[in-house]
Coordinates of C-alpha atoms (C1' of nucleotides) in Angstrom, one line a residue:
Chain I
M1 CA -12.4 6.7 1.7
N2 CA -12.2 8.0 -1.8
L3 CA -10.9 11.5 -2.4
R4 CA -12.9 11.9 -5.5
A5 CA -16.0 11.3 -3.6
L6 CA -15.0 14.0 -1.1
E7 CA -14.4 16.4 -3.9
T8 CA -18.0 15.7 -5.0
L9 CA -19.3 16.2 -1.5
V10 CA -17.4 19.5 -1.2
Q11 CA -18.8 20.7 -4.5
I12 CA -22.3 20.1 -3.2
L13 CA -21.7 22.8 -0.6
T14 CA -21.8 25.4 -3.3
V15 CA -23.9 23.8 -6.0
P16 CA -27.6 23.1 -5.6
S17 CA -28.1 19.6 -6.9
F18 CA -26.5 16.3 -7.7
S19 CA -27.1 16.8 -11.4
A20 CA -25.5 20.2 -11.4
V21 CA -22.4 18.7 -9.7
A22 CA -22.4 15.9 -12.2
Q23 CA -22.3 18.3 -15.1
I24 CA -19.5 20.4 -13.4
R25 CA -17.4 17.2 -12.7
N26 CA -18.0 15.6 -16.1
M27 CA -19.7 12.5 -14.6
T28 CA -23.1 11.1 -14.8
L29 CA -25.8 11.9 -12.2
S30 CA -25.8 8.2 -11.5
A31 CA -22.1 8.2 -10.5
V32 CA -22.6 11.1 -8.2
S33 CA -25.6 9.4 -6.6
M34 CA -23.6 6.3 -6.0
Q35 CA -20.5 8.1 -4.8
M36 CA -22.6 9.8 -2.2
K37 CA -24.3 6.6 -1.2
A38 CA -21.0 4.8 -0.8
L39 CA -19.7 7.6 1.3
E40 CA -22.7 7.4 3.6
A41 CA -22.4 3.6 3.8
E42 CA -18.7 3.9 4.7
L43 CA -19.3 6.5 7.3
G44 CA -22.4 4.9 8.6
V45 CA -24.4 8.1 8.7
E46 CA -26.9 10.1 6.6
L47 CA -25.2 12.9 4.8
F48 CA -28.2 13.9 2.8
D49 CA -31.9 14.3 3.6
R50 CA -33.4 12.4 0.6
Q51 CA -37.0 13.3 1.6
S52 CA -36.5 16.6 -0.4
R53 CA -35.8 16.4 -4.1
P54 CA -32.6 18.1 -4.6
P55 CA -31.2 16.1 -1.7
R56 CA -30.3 18.4 1.1
L57 CA -27.2 18.2 3.2
T58 CA -28.0 17.3 6.7
P59 CA -26.2 19.3 9.5
L60 CA -23.8 16.3 9.7
G61 CA -23.3 16.1 6.0
R62 CA -22.5 19.9 6.0
Q63 CA -19.9 19.3 8.7
V64 CA -18.4 16.4 6.9
A65 CA -18.2 18.4 3.8
L66 CA -16.5 21.3 5.6
Q67 CA -14.0 18.9 7.1
S68 CA -13.4 17.3 3.8
R69 CA -12.6 20.6 2.3
G70 CA -9.7 20.5 4.9
I71 CA -8.6 17.1 3.8
L72 CA -8.5 18.3 0.2
E73 CA -6.6 21.5 1.1
A74 CA -4.0 19.3 2.9
R75 CA -3.7 17.2 -0.3
D76 CA -3.2 20.4 -2.4
T77 CA -0.3 21.5 -0.1
V78 CA 1.4 18.3 -0.9
T79 CA 0.9 18.6 -4.7
T80 CA 2.1 22.2 -4.7
L81 CA 5.0 21.2 -2.4
C82 CA 6.0 18.8 -5.2
Q83 CA 5.5 21.4 -8.0
R84 CA 8.0 23.9 -6.6
G85 CA 10.9 24.6 -8.8
E86 CA 13.2 25.1 -5.9
K87 CA 16.1 22.8 -5.3
L88 CA 15.7 22.6 -1.5
V89 CA 12.3 21.0 -0.8
G90 CA 11.6 18.5 1.8
Q91 CA 12.6 17.6 5.3
F92 CA 16.4 17.4 5.7
L93 CA 18.0 15.5 8.5
I94 CA 21.3 17.3 9.3
G95 CA 23.9 16.6 11.8
F96 CA 26.1 19.3 13.5
I97 CA 29.1 18.9 15.7
Q98 CA 28.9 21.0 18.9
T99 CA 31.0 23.9 17.8
A100 CA 29.4 24.1 14.4
S101 CA 25.9 24.2 15.8
V102 CA 26.9 27.5 17.5
R103 CA 28.9 29.0 14.7
I104 CA 27.0 27.8 11.5
L105 CA 23.6 26.8 12.5
P106 CA 21.9 30.1 13.4
G107 CA 23.0 31.9 10.2
F108 CA 22.0 28.8 8.2
L109 CA 18.5 28.7 9.7
E110 CA 18.0 32.4 8.9
A111 CA 19.2 32.0 5.3
A112 CA 17.0 28.9 4.9
R113 CA 13.9 30.7 6.1
R114 CA 14.6 33.4 3.6
E115 CA 15.6 31.3 0.6
A116 CA 14.2 27.8 1.1
A117 CA 10.7 28.2 2.4
G118 CA 9.8 24.7 1.1
A119 CA 12.3 23.0 3.2
S120 CA 12.3 22.0 6.9
F121 CA 15.2 20.8 8.9
Q122 CA 15.7 18.5 11.8
F123 CA 19.1 18.6 13.5
S124 CA 21.0 16.2 15.6
A125 CA 24.3 16.6 17.4
G126 CA 27.2 14.2 17.5
L127 CA 30.8 13.6 17.0
S128 CA 32.4 14.0 13.6
E129 CA 33.0 10.3 12.9
T130 CA 29.5 9.3 14.0
L131 CA 27.8 12.0 11.9
S132 CA 29.9 11.1 8.9
D133 CA 29.0 7.5 9.2
F134 CA 25.3 8.4 9.6
V135 CA 25.4 10.3 6.3
A136 CA 27.1 7.4 4.6
E137 CA 24.4 5.0 5.9
G138 CA 21.5 7.4 4.9
R139 CA 20.4 8.1 8.5
L140 CA 21.3 11.7 7.8
D141 CA 21.1 13.7 4.6
A142 CA 24.1 15.9 5.5
A143 CA 26.4 16.8 8.3
V144 CA 28.7 19.6 9.4
V145 CA 31.8 18.1 10.9
T146 CA 35.5 18.6 11.1
Q147 CA 37.4 16.8 8.4
V148 CA 38.5 13.4 9.6
D149 CA 40.7 10.8 8.0
P150 CA 39.8 8.5 6.7
M151 CA 36.4 9.8 5.5
P152 CA 33.8 7.0 4.8
A153 CA 33.6 6.1 1.1
H154 CA 31.2 7.8 -1.3
L155 CA 31.0 11.0 0.7
C156 CA 31.2 14.4 -0.8
V157 CA 33.2 16.9 1.3
Q158 CA 32.9 20.7 1.0
R159 CA 34.8 23.1 3.1
L160 CA 32.7 25.7 5.0
A161 CA 35.2 27.4 7.2
T162 CA 38.8 27.1 8.5
E163 CA 39.4 27.6 12.2
E164 CA 42.7 28.5 13.5
M165 CA 43.7 26.7 16.7
V166 CA 45.0 29.1 19.5
M167 CA 46.2 28.8 23.0
A168 CA 44.2 30.2 25.8
L169 CA 46.1 30.9 29.0
P170 CA 45.5 32.8 32.2
A171 CA 46.4 36.5 32.1
T172 CA 48.6 35.9 35.1
H173 CA 50.8 33.7 32.9
A174 CA 50.8 36.0 29.8
D175 CA 54.5 36.3 29.7
A176 CA 55.5 32.7 30.3
D177 CA 57.1 30.8 27.3
Q178 CA 56.1 27.3 26.4
V179 CA 58.5 25.6 28.6
Q180 CA 57.6 27.7 31.7
L181 CA 53.9 27.1 31.0
E182 CA 54.3 23.4 30.9
A183 CA 56.1 23.4 34.2
Q184 CA 53.7 25.8 35.9
L185 CA 50.2 24.9 34.7
P186 CA 48.4 21.7 33.7
F187 CA 47.0 21.3 30.3
I188 CA 43.2 21.3 30.1
R189 CA 42.2 19.0 27.3
F190 CA 38.9 19.1 25.6
R191 CA 37.4 15.6 25.5
P192 CA 39.7 13.7 23.1
S193 CA 36.9 11.6 21.7
T194 CA 35.6 14.5 19.7
G195 CA 37.1 15.8 16.5
I196 CA 38.8 18.7 18.1
G197 CA 40.2 16.6 20.9
R198 CA 41.7 14.0 18.6
L199 CA 43.3 16.7 16.5
I200 CA 44.9 18.2 19.6
S201 CA 46.0 14.7 20.9
A202 CA 47.7 14.0 17.7
S203 CA 49.6 17.3 17.8
L204 CA 50.5 16.9 21.4
S205 CA 52.3 13.7 20.9
Q206 CA 54.7 15.5 18.6
V207 CA 55.2 18.4 21.0
S208 CA 56.0 17.1 24.4
A209 CA 54.8 14.7 27.0
Q210 CA 52.4 16.5 29.2
P211 CA 53.0 15.9 32.9
Q212 CA 49.6 17.1 34.0
Q213 CA 46.3 17.0 32.3
I214 CA 42.7 17.9 33.1
I215 CA 40.1 16.6 30.8
L216 CA 36.7 18.4 30.3
D217 CA 34.0 17.9 27.7
S218 CA 32.7 21.6 27.7
I219 CA 34.3 24.4 25.8
E220 CA 32.9 26.9 28.1
G221 CA 33.9 25.0 31.2
T222 CA 37.4 24.6 29.8
L223 CA 37.9 28.3 29.3
E224 CA 36.3 29.1 32.8
C225 CA 39.1 27.0 34.3
V226 CA 41.7 28.9 32.3
K227 CA 40.3 32.2 33.5
R228 CA 40.6 31.0 37.0
G229 CA 44.3 30.2 36.5
L230 CA 43.8 26.4 36.7
G231 CA 45.6 25.6 33.5
Y232 CA 45.9 26.5 29.7
T233 CA 44.3 24.9 26.7
V234 CA 44.1 24.9 22.9
L235 CA 40.9 25.5 21.0
P236 CA 39.6 27.0 17.9
R237 CA 39.9 30.8 17.8
P238 CA 36.1 31.5 17.4
D239 CA 35.3 29.5 20.5
V240 CA 38.0 31.1 22.6
E241 CA 37.2 34.6 21.4
R242 CA 33.5 34.1 22.3
Y243 CA 34.3 33.6 26.0
C244 CA 37.5 35.8 26.1
D245 CA 37.9 38.5 28.8
A246 CA 40.6 40.3 30.8
Q247 CA 41.4 37.2 32.8
M248 CA 42.6 35.3 29.8
V249 CA 45.0 35.9 26.9
I250 CA 45.1 34.3 23.5
R251 CA 48.4 33.2 22.0
T252 CA 48.8 32.2 18.4
V253 CA 50.4 28.9 18.0
S254 CA 49.9 28.1 14.3
D255 CA 53.4 26.6 14.2
L256 CA 52.6 24.0 16.9
Y257 CA 49.0 23.2 16.2
P258 CA 47.4 22.8 12.7
S259 CA 44.1 24.5 11.9
R260 CA 41.0 22.5 11.3
D261 CA 38.4 22.6 8.6
L262 CA 34.6 22.6 9.1
V263 CA 33.2 20.7 6.2
L264 CA 29.7 19.8 4.8
V265 CA 29.6 16.1 4.1
T266 CA 26.8 14.7 1.9
R267 CA 26.4 11.4 0.0
N268 CA 27.8 11.3 -3.3
D269 CA 24.8 10.0 -5.2
R270 CA 22.3 11.3 -7.8
Q271 CA 19.7 12.3 -5.1
S272 CA 22.1 14.5 -3.2
D273 CA 23.3 16.1 -6.4
G274 CA 19.9 17.8 -6.6
W275 CA 20.3 19.9 -3.5
R276 CA 23.9 19.6 -2.3
D277 CA 25.0 23.0 -3.7
A278 CA 21.9 24.7 -2.6
L279 CA 22.4 23.5 0.9
F280 CA 26.1 24.4 0.8
S281 CA 25.4 28.0 -0.3
L282 CA 23.0 28.5 2.5
M283 CA 25.7 27.5 5.0
V284 CA 28.4 29.7 3.7
T285 CA 26.5 32.9 3.0
Q286 CA 26.2 33.5 6.6
E287 CA 30.0 33.9 7.1
Chain M
M1 CA -4.3 10.5 -5.1
N2 CA -5.0 7.3 -3.2
L3 CA -5.3 7.4 0.5
R4 CA -4.2 3.8 0.8
A5 CA -1.0 4.7 -0.9
L6 CA -0.5 7.7 1.6
E7 CA -1.0 5.3 4.5
T8 CA 1.7 3.1 3.1
L9 CA 4.0 6.1 2.6
V10 CA 3.4 7.3 6.2
Q11 CA 4.2 3.8 7.5
I12 CA 7.5 3.9 5.7
L13 CA 8.4 6.7 8.0
T14 CA 8.6 4.3 10.9
V15 CA 9.4 1.0 9.3
P16 CA 12.7 0.3 7.6
S17 CA 11.7 -1.4 4.3
F18 CA 9.0 -2.0 1.7
S19 CA 8.8 -5.6 2.6
A20 CA 8.3 -4.8 6.3
V21 CA 5.5 -2.4 5.4
A22 CA 4.0 -5.0 3.1
Q23 CA 3.8 -7.5 5.9
I24 CA 2.3 -5.0 8.3
R25 CA -0.3 -3.9 5.9
N26 CA -1.1 -7.4 4.6
M27 CA -0.2 -6.8 1.0
T28 CA 2.5 -8.1 -1.3
L29 CA 5.8 -6.4 -1.6
S30 CA 4.9 -5.9 -5.2
A31 CA 1.8 -3.9 -4.3
V32 CA 3.8 -1.6 -2.0
S33 CA 6.3 -1.0 -4.7
M34 CA 3.7 -0.2 -7.3
Q35 CA 1.8 2.1 -4.9
M36 CA 4.9 4.2 -4.3
K37 CA 5.8 4.2 -8.0
A38 CA 2.3 5.4 -8.8
L39 CA 2.5 8.1 -6.1
E40 CA 5.8 9.3 -7.5
A41 CA 4.4 9.4 -11.1
E42 CA 1.4 11.3 -9.9
L43 CA 3.4 13.9 -8.0
G44 CA 6.1 13.9 -10.6
V45 CA 8.9 13.7 -8.1
E46 CA 11.2 11.1 -6.6
L47 CA 10.1 10.2 -3.1
F48 CA 12.7 7.4 -2.7
D49 CA 16.3 7.0 -3.4
R50 CA 16.5 3.6 -5.1
Q51 CA 20.2 3.6 -5.4
S52 CA 20.2 2.0 -1.9
R53 CA 18.5 -1.3 -1.3
P54 CA 16.0 -0.7 1.3
P55 CA 14.9 2.4 -0.8
R56 CA 15.6 5.5 1.3
L57 CA 13.1 8.3 1.6
T58 CA 14.5 11.5 0.0
P59 CA 14.0 14.7 1.9
L60 CA 11.2 15.6 -0.3
G61 CA 9.6 12.1 0.2
R62 CA 10.0 12.5 3.9
Q63 CA 8.2 15.9 3.8
V64 CA 5.5 14.4 1.6
A65 CA 5.1 11.6 4.1
L66 CA 4.8 14.0 7.1
Q67 CA 2.3 16.1 5.2
S68 CA 0.4 13.0 4.3
R69 CA 0.2 12.1 7.9
G70 CA -1.7 15.4 8.3
I71 CA -4.1 14.3 5.5
L72 CA -4.8 11.0 7.2
E73 CA -5.4 12.8 10.5
A74 CA -7.9 15.1 8.9
R75 CA -9.7 12.0 7.5
D76 CA -9.7 10.5 10.9
T77 CA -11.4 13.4 12.5
V78 CA -14.2 13.0 9.9
T79 CA -14.7 9.3 10.7
T80 CA -14.7 9.9 14.4
L81 CA -17.1 12.8 13.9
C82 CA -19.5 10.3 12.3
Q83 CA -19.0 7.8 15.1
R84 CA -20.1 10.0 17.9
G85 CA -23.3 8.8 19.6
E86 CA -24.5 12.3 20.2
K87 CA -27.7 13.6 18.6
L88 CA -26.3 17.0 17.9
V89 CA -23.5 16.5 15.4
G90 CA -22.8 18.7 12.5
Q91 CA -23.1 22.3 11.3
F92 CA -26.5 23.7 12.0
L93 CA -27.8 26.8 10.3
I94 CA -30.0 28.7 12.7
G95 CA -31.9 31.9 12.3
F96 CA -32.6 34.2 15.1
I97 CA -34.9 37.3 15.2
Q98 CA -33.2 40.3 16.7
T99 CA -34.5 40.2 20.3
A100 CA -34.0 36.4 20.5
S101 CA -30.4 36.8 19.5
V102 CA -29.9 38.8 22.7
R103 CA -32.1 36.8 25.0
I104 CA -31.7 33.2 23.8
L105 CA -28.4 32.9 21.8
P106 CA -25.7 33.5 24.4
G107 CA -27.1 31.0 26.8
F108 CA -27.6 28.5 24.0
L109 CA -24.1 28.9 22.8
E110 CA -22.8 28.3 26.3
A111 CA -24.9 25.2 26.7
A112 CA -24.0 23.9 23.3
R113 CA -20.3 24.3 24.0
R114 CA -20.8 22.2 27.2
E115 CA -23.1 19.5 25.8
A116 CA -22.8 19.4 22.0
A117 CA -19.1 19.6 21.3
G118 CA -19.5 17.9 18.0
A119 CA -21.9 20.5 16.7
S120 CA -21.1 23.9 15.2
F121 CA -23.5 26.7 14.5
Q122 CA -23.9 29.4 12.1
F123 CA -26.5 32.1 12.8
S124 CA -28.3 34.5 10.7
A125 CA -30.7 37.2 11.6
G126 CA -33.9 38.3 10.0
L127 CA -37.6 38.7 10.4
S128 CA -39.8 36.0 11.8
E129 CA -41.7 35.3 8.4
T130 CA -38.5 35.3 6.4
L131 CA -36.8 32.9 8.8
S132 CA -39.7 30.5 9.0
D133 CA -39.8 30.4 5.2
F134 CA -36.1 29.6 5.1
V135 CA -36.6 26.7 7.5
A136 CA -39.4 25.3 5.4
E137 CA -37.3 25.7 2.2
G138 CA -34.3 23.9 3.9
R139 CA -32.0 27.0 3.8
L140 CA -32.1 27.0 7.5
D141 CA -32.2 24.0 9.9
A142 CA -34.0 25.8 12.6
A143 CA -35.1 29.3 13.6
V144 CA -36.1 31.2 16.8
V145 CA -38.9 33.5 15.9
T146 CA -42.1 34.9 17.3
Q147 CA -45.1 32.8 16.5
V148 CA -46.8 34.1 13.4
D149 CA -50.0 33.1 11.6
P150 CA -50.2 31.3 9.4
M151 CA -47.1 29.3 9.9
P152 CA -45.7 27.7 6.7
A153 CA -46.7 24.0 6.3
H154 CA -44.7 21.1 7.6
L155 CA -43.0 23.1 10.3
C156 CA -42.7 21.9 13.9
V157 CA -43.2 24.7 16.5
Q158 CA -41.9 24.6 20.1
R159 CA -42.5 27.3 22.6
L160 CA -39.2 28.6 24.2
A161 CA -40.5 31.6 26.2
T162 CA -43.4 33.9 26.5
E163 CA -42.8 37.7 26.6
E164 CA -45.3 40.0 28.2
M165 CA -45.8 43.4 26.4
V166 CA -45.4 46.3 28.7
M167 CA -45.7 50.1 28.3
A168 CA -42.6 52.2 28.8
L169 CA -43.2 55.8 29.5
P170 CA -41.1 58.8 30.8
A171 CA -40.9 59.1 34.6
T172 CA -42.3 62.6 34.2
H173 CA -45.6 61.0 33.0
A174 CA -45.8 58.3 35.5
D175 CA -49.1 59.2 36.8
A176 CA -50.9 59.9 33.5
D177 CA -53.7 57.6 32.5
Q178 CA -54.0 56.3 29.0
V179 CA -56.2 59.1 27.7
Q180 CA -53.8 61.8 29.1
L181 CA -50.9 59.9 27.7
E182 CA -52.2 59.9 24.2
A183 CA -53.0 63.5 24.4
Q184 CA -49.6 64.5 25.8
L185 CA -47.1 62.3 24.1
P186 CA -46.6 60.7 20.7
F187 CA -46.5 56.9 20.5
I188 CA -43.0 55.6 19.4
R189 CA -43.6 52.6 17.3
F190 CA -40.9 49.9 16.7
R191 CA -40.5 49.2 13.0
P192 CA -43.9 47.5 12.0
S193 CA -42.3 45.2 9.4
T194 CA -40.9 43.0 12.1
G195 CA -42.8 40.5 14.1
I196 CA -43.1 42.7 17.2
G197 CA -44.1 45.7 15.2
R198 CA -46.9 43.8 13.5
L199 CA -48.2 42.5 16.7
I200 CA -48.4 46.0 18.0
S201 CA -50.0 47.4 14.9
A202 CA -52.6 44.8 15.0
S203 CA -53.4 45.6 18.6
L204 CA -53.3 49.3 18.1
S205 CA -56.0 49.3 15.6
Q206 CA -58.3 47.9 18.2
V207 CA -57.3 50.4 20.8
S208 CA -57.4 53.8 19.4
A209 CA -56.4 55.9 16.5
Q210 CA -53.0 57.4 17.4
P211 CA -52.7 61.1 16.5
Q212 CA -48.9 61.2 16.6
Q213 CA -46.4 58.5 15.8
I214 CA -42.7 58.1 15.7
I215 CA -41.3 55.0 13.9
L216 CA -37.9 53.6 14.9
D217 CA -36.1 50.4 14.1
S218 CA -34.0 50.0 17.2
I219 CA -35.2 48.9 20.6
E220 CA -32.5 50.7 22.3
G221 CA -33.1 53.9 20.3
T222 CA -36.8 53.7 21.0
L223 CA -36.3 53.4 24.8
E224 CA -33.8 56.3 24.7
C225 CA -36.4 58.5 23.2
V226 CA -38.8 57.5 26.0
K227 CA -36.2 58.3 28.7
R228 CA -35.9 61.8 27.2
G229 CA -39.6 62.3 27.4
L230 CA -40.1 62.3 23.6
G231 CA -43.0 59.8 23.8
Y232 CA -44.1 56.4 25.1
T233 CA -44.0 52.9 23.6
V234 CA -44.9 49.2 24.0
L235 CA -42.3 46.5 23.9
P236 CA -41.5 43.0 25.4
R237 CA -40.9 43.3 29.1
P238 CA -37.3 41.8 29.0
D239 CA -36.2 44.4 26.4
V240 CA -37.6 47.2 28.3
E241 CA -36.2 46.0 31.7
R242 CA -32.8 45.7 30.1
Y243 CA -32.6 49.4 29.4
C244 CA -34.8 50.7 32.3
D245 CA -33.5 53.4 34.7
A246 CA -35.0 56.2 36.9
Q247 CA -36.0 58.3 33.8
M248 CA -38.5 55.7 32.7
V249 CA -41.4 53.8 34.3
I250 CA -43.0 50.5 33.2
R251 CA -46.6 49.9 33.1
T252 CA -48.3 46.6 32.8
V253 CA -50.8 46.6 30.0
S254 CA -51.7 43.0 29.5
D255 CA -55.3 43.9 29.2
L256 CA -54.5 46.1 26.1
Y257 CA -51.7 44.2 24.4
P258 CA -51.3 40.4 24.1
S259 CA -48.1 38.6 25.0
R260 CA -45.9 37.1 22.4
D261 CA -44.3 33.7 22.2
L262 CA -40.7 33.0 21.2
V263 CA -40.7 29.6 19.5
L264 CA -38.2 27.2 17.9
V265 CA -39.3 26.2 14.4
T266 CA -37.9 23.2 12.6
R267 CA -39.0 21.2 9.6
N268 CA -41.3 18.4 10.4
D269 CA -39.2 15.6 8.8
R270 CA -37.4 12.5 9.8
Q271 CA -34.0 14.2 9.6
S272 CA -34.9 16.9 12.1
D273 CA -36.6 14.3 14.4
G274 CA -33.0 13.2 15.1
W275 CA -31.9 16.4 16.8
R276 CA -35.0 18.7 17.3
D277 CA -35.4 17.9 20.9
A278 CA -31.7 18.0 21.7
L279 CA -31.5 21.5 20.1
F280 CA -34.7 22.6 22.0
S281 CA -33.4 21.5 25.3
L282 CA -30.1 23.5 24.8
M283 CA -32.3 26.6 24.2
V284 CA -34.6 26.3 27.1
T285 CA -32.0 25.2 29.8
Q286 CA -30.5 28.7 29.8
E287 CA -33.6 30.4 31.1
Chain H
dT1 C1' -56.2 15.1 -6.0
dC2 C1' -54.0 14.0 -10.0
dA3 C1' -50.9 14.6 -14.0
dT4 C1' -46.6 16.0 -15.4
dC5 C1' -41.8 16.7 -15.1
dA6 C1' -37.3 17.0 -13.4
dA7 C1' -34.3 14.8 -10.5
dA8 C1' -32.5 11.0 -8.1
dT9 C1' -32.0 5.9 -7.5
dA10 C1' -31.4 0.9 -9.0
dC11 C1' -29.1 -2.3 -11.7
dA12 C1' -26.5 -4.6 -15.2
dA13 C1' -22.7 -4.2 -18.2
dT14 C1' -18.3 -2.3 -18.7
dC15 C1' -14.2 -0.1 -17.6
dC16 C1' -10.3 0.9 -14.9
dA17 C1' -7.3 0.8 -11.1
dT18 C1' -5.2 -2.1 -8.0
dC19 C1' -3.6 -6.4 -6.3
dT20 C1' -1.3 -11.0 -6.6
dG21 C1' 2.1 -14.3 -8.0
dA22 C1' 6.0 -15.5 -10.7
dA23 C1' 9.9 -14.2 -13.0
dG24 C1' 13.6 -10.9 -13.5
dT25 C1' 16.8 -7.4 -11.7
dT26 C1' 19.9 -5.1 -8.5
dG27 C1' 22.2 -3.7 -4.3
dT28 C1' 24.7 -5.7 -0.2
dG29 C1' 27.5 -8.4 2.6
dA30 C1' 30.5 -12.4 2.8
Chain S
dT1 C1' 32.8 -12.9 -7.2
dC2 C1' 28.9 -15.3 -5.2
dA3 C1' 24.7 -15.9 -2.8
dC4 C1' 20.9 -13.7 -1.0
dA5 C1' 17.5 -10.7 0.2
dA6 C1' 15.0 -6.9 -1.5
dC7 C1' 12.9 -4.5 -5.0
dT8 C1' 10.9 -4.1 -9.8
dT9 C1' 8.3 -5.8 -13.6
dC10 C1' 4.8 -8.1 -15.9
dA11 C1' 0.5 -10.7 -17.0
dG12 C1' -3.5 -12.1 -15.3
dA13 C1' -7.2 -11.8 -11.8
dT14 C1' -10.1 -9.1 -8.9
dG15 C1' -13.1 -5.7 -7.3
dG16 C1' -14.5 -1.1 -7.0
dA17 C1' -16.2 2.7 -9.8
dT18 C1' -18.6 4.5 -13.9
dT19 C1' -22.0 4.5 -17.5
dG20 C1' -26.4 3.8 -19.8
dT21 C1' -31.1 2.6 -19.2
dA22 C1' -35.1 1.7 -16.6
dT23 C1' -37.6 3.0 -12.7
dT24 C1' -38.9 5.6 -8.8
dT25 C1' -39.9 9.8 -6.3
dG26 C1' -40.6 14.4 -4.8
dA27 C1' -42.1 19.0 -6.6
dT28 C1' -45.2 21.9 -9.3
dG29 C1' -49.4 23.3 -11.2
dA30 C1' -54.0 22.5 -12.8

DNA sequence: TCATCAAATACAATCCATCTGAAGTTGTGA
DNA sequence: TCACAACTTCAGATGGATTGTATTTGATGA
């Protein structure tokens, strides 16, 4: 099916005769006639009643013309999509690690709707290493992850936020020092396979051998255990504060545990150069 | 813009490489490459990142591909529209005289939705002569009118319903005979320019010279006047009965006034032969 | 009913876009 | 660094679309 023929057909809705359409479209009457004949042949139906001299659209022909108008409009949305001057145009596949999808994603979506109407986004969740690899392979356009070493090659890394690691412990143990704590309560560890968990594991090995450990894979679940006095844990401050209440106290432990960076990773190629900074600015503005 | 190229682009959403698409679509890799290059040139954008070896869709390219899928779906609705075996497919332009649009149209629409899903309808209102002329000229596909003489040539006329003409008079004059009535009340005449009005005018000239007349162009308004004792009138029975209540009585006057026929008029050509009977049956089934 | 005219169709020649096949280039993975 | 697979480029072939001209057909008016 030829779009030029559909354009002709659609014009015939508003113009009385083939010859008039031919003039408007800068073609010969002959060409118009043949376009319509070919269209009829392809669809296997009569679009025109040729008993009458300016051939008349049949009801079916009229319907086809109206539908064709829809096809052409759909095409025009594509061309205008491509003519936008904006940087962020297209469908972006973006990965988020769990905590970032809570902290960064909502504000990002809001900013994107405001400032990047031509763009759409599809998100997927995963671990920092996986997402970084996906970006490197081209299966994702970008990802928000915690900085990991070593980063896959040819990736561009931009820091979005720094999250301080804090200790969350039951209010009943608010006064215990580190040694007492370790003796009295088990350490509840966030699943070590994730970025956070790894970071903590690395730190822990320098601190002390933990006699008792509970391993959980949910931040909310971890903190719920803390509130009930089942143990203590170490997590990024924003996550802890979100669930904090009177049953729990927060202790700053920046000397024991390093902070972590949330970063935006993109491929370091010419394509990404076109939109990397625009994407980055949509993610930081919502701070 | 070439629909075949769009098909190729859409396939690339689900298939990893140009060469795979080429195999699936029975073309050479070369042709795929050139189609995509031509598409990029036409849109003036980069749909693919050719830094990497199976060329990767850029976010914009992905968006264009997704939108293109919409274009192709729109095209498919057109082709399936044309493949329906039904008789009534397309957009029909149909004229209705005022009273028919109340009596016939609702039931017709209901039947059409049930039995002619591939058809859409656009209605216009007007006088019987005008609508009949429009059908003859091809500005309408069909019309429901009162039978008028002479009918324009080459029209096919099918009777839908017969409406008896009855007299409506105020309940206060229920016992008056025709002579008393004429002496006591003015005759309220429905606008003579319409089909009904004409019919009545023609009859009246045979009956008697009316000393007093009120002319109105609304059936409901006419009957409201009758209810209030301002005069009497003659109208089709269904219209009178719709508004009848205790303040008004109906008198059969078939000896004085002829009945009228509601008819479906269509052009008498090969095109209309295809759907005339189907349309007709949708209009009578709702009786 | 016929003559006339405008409009559409038919057809051959031509044009143009697209496809193929072969040769050349370029990422990728060993 | 090499080999290979994948893509691009190019020239030539192909086929669909357009044009110009001749012919047909429906509309109009005498």
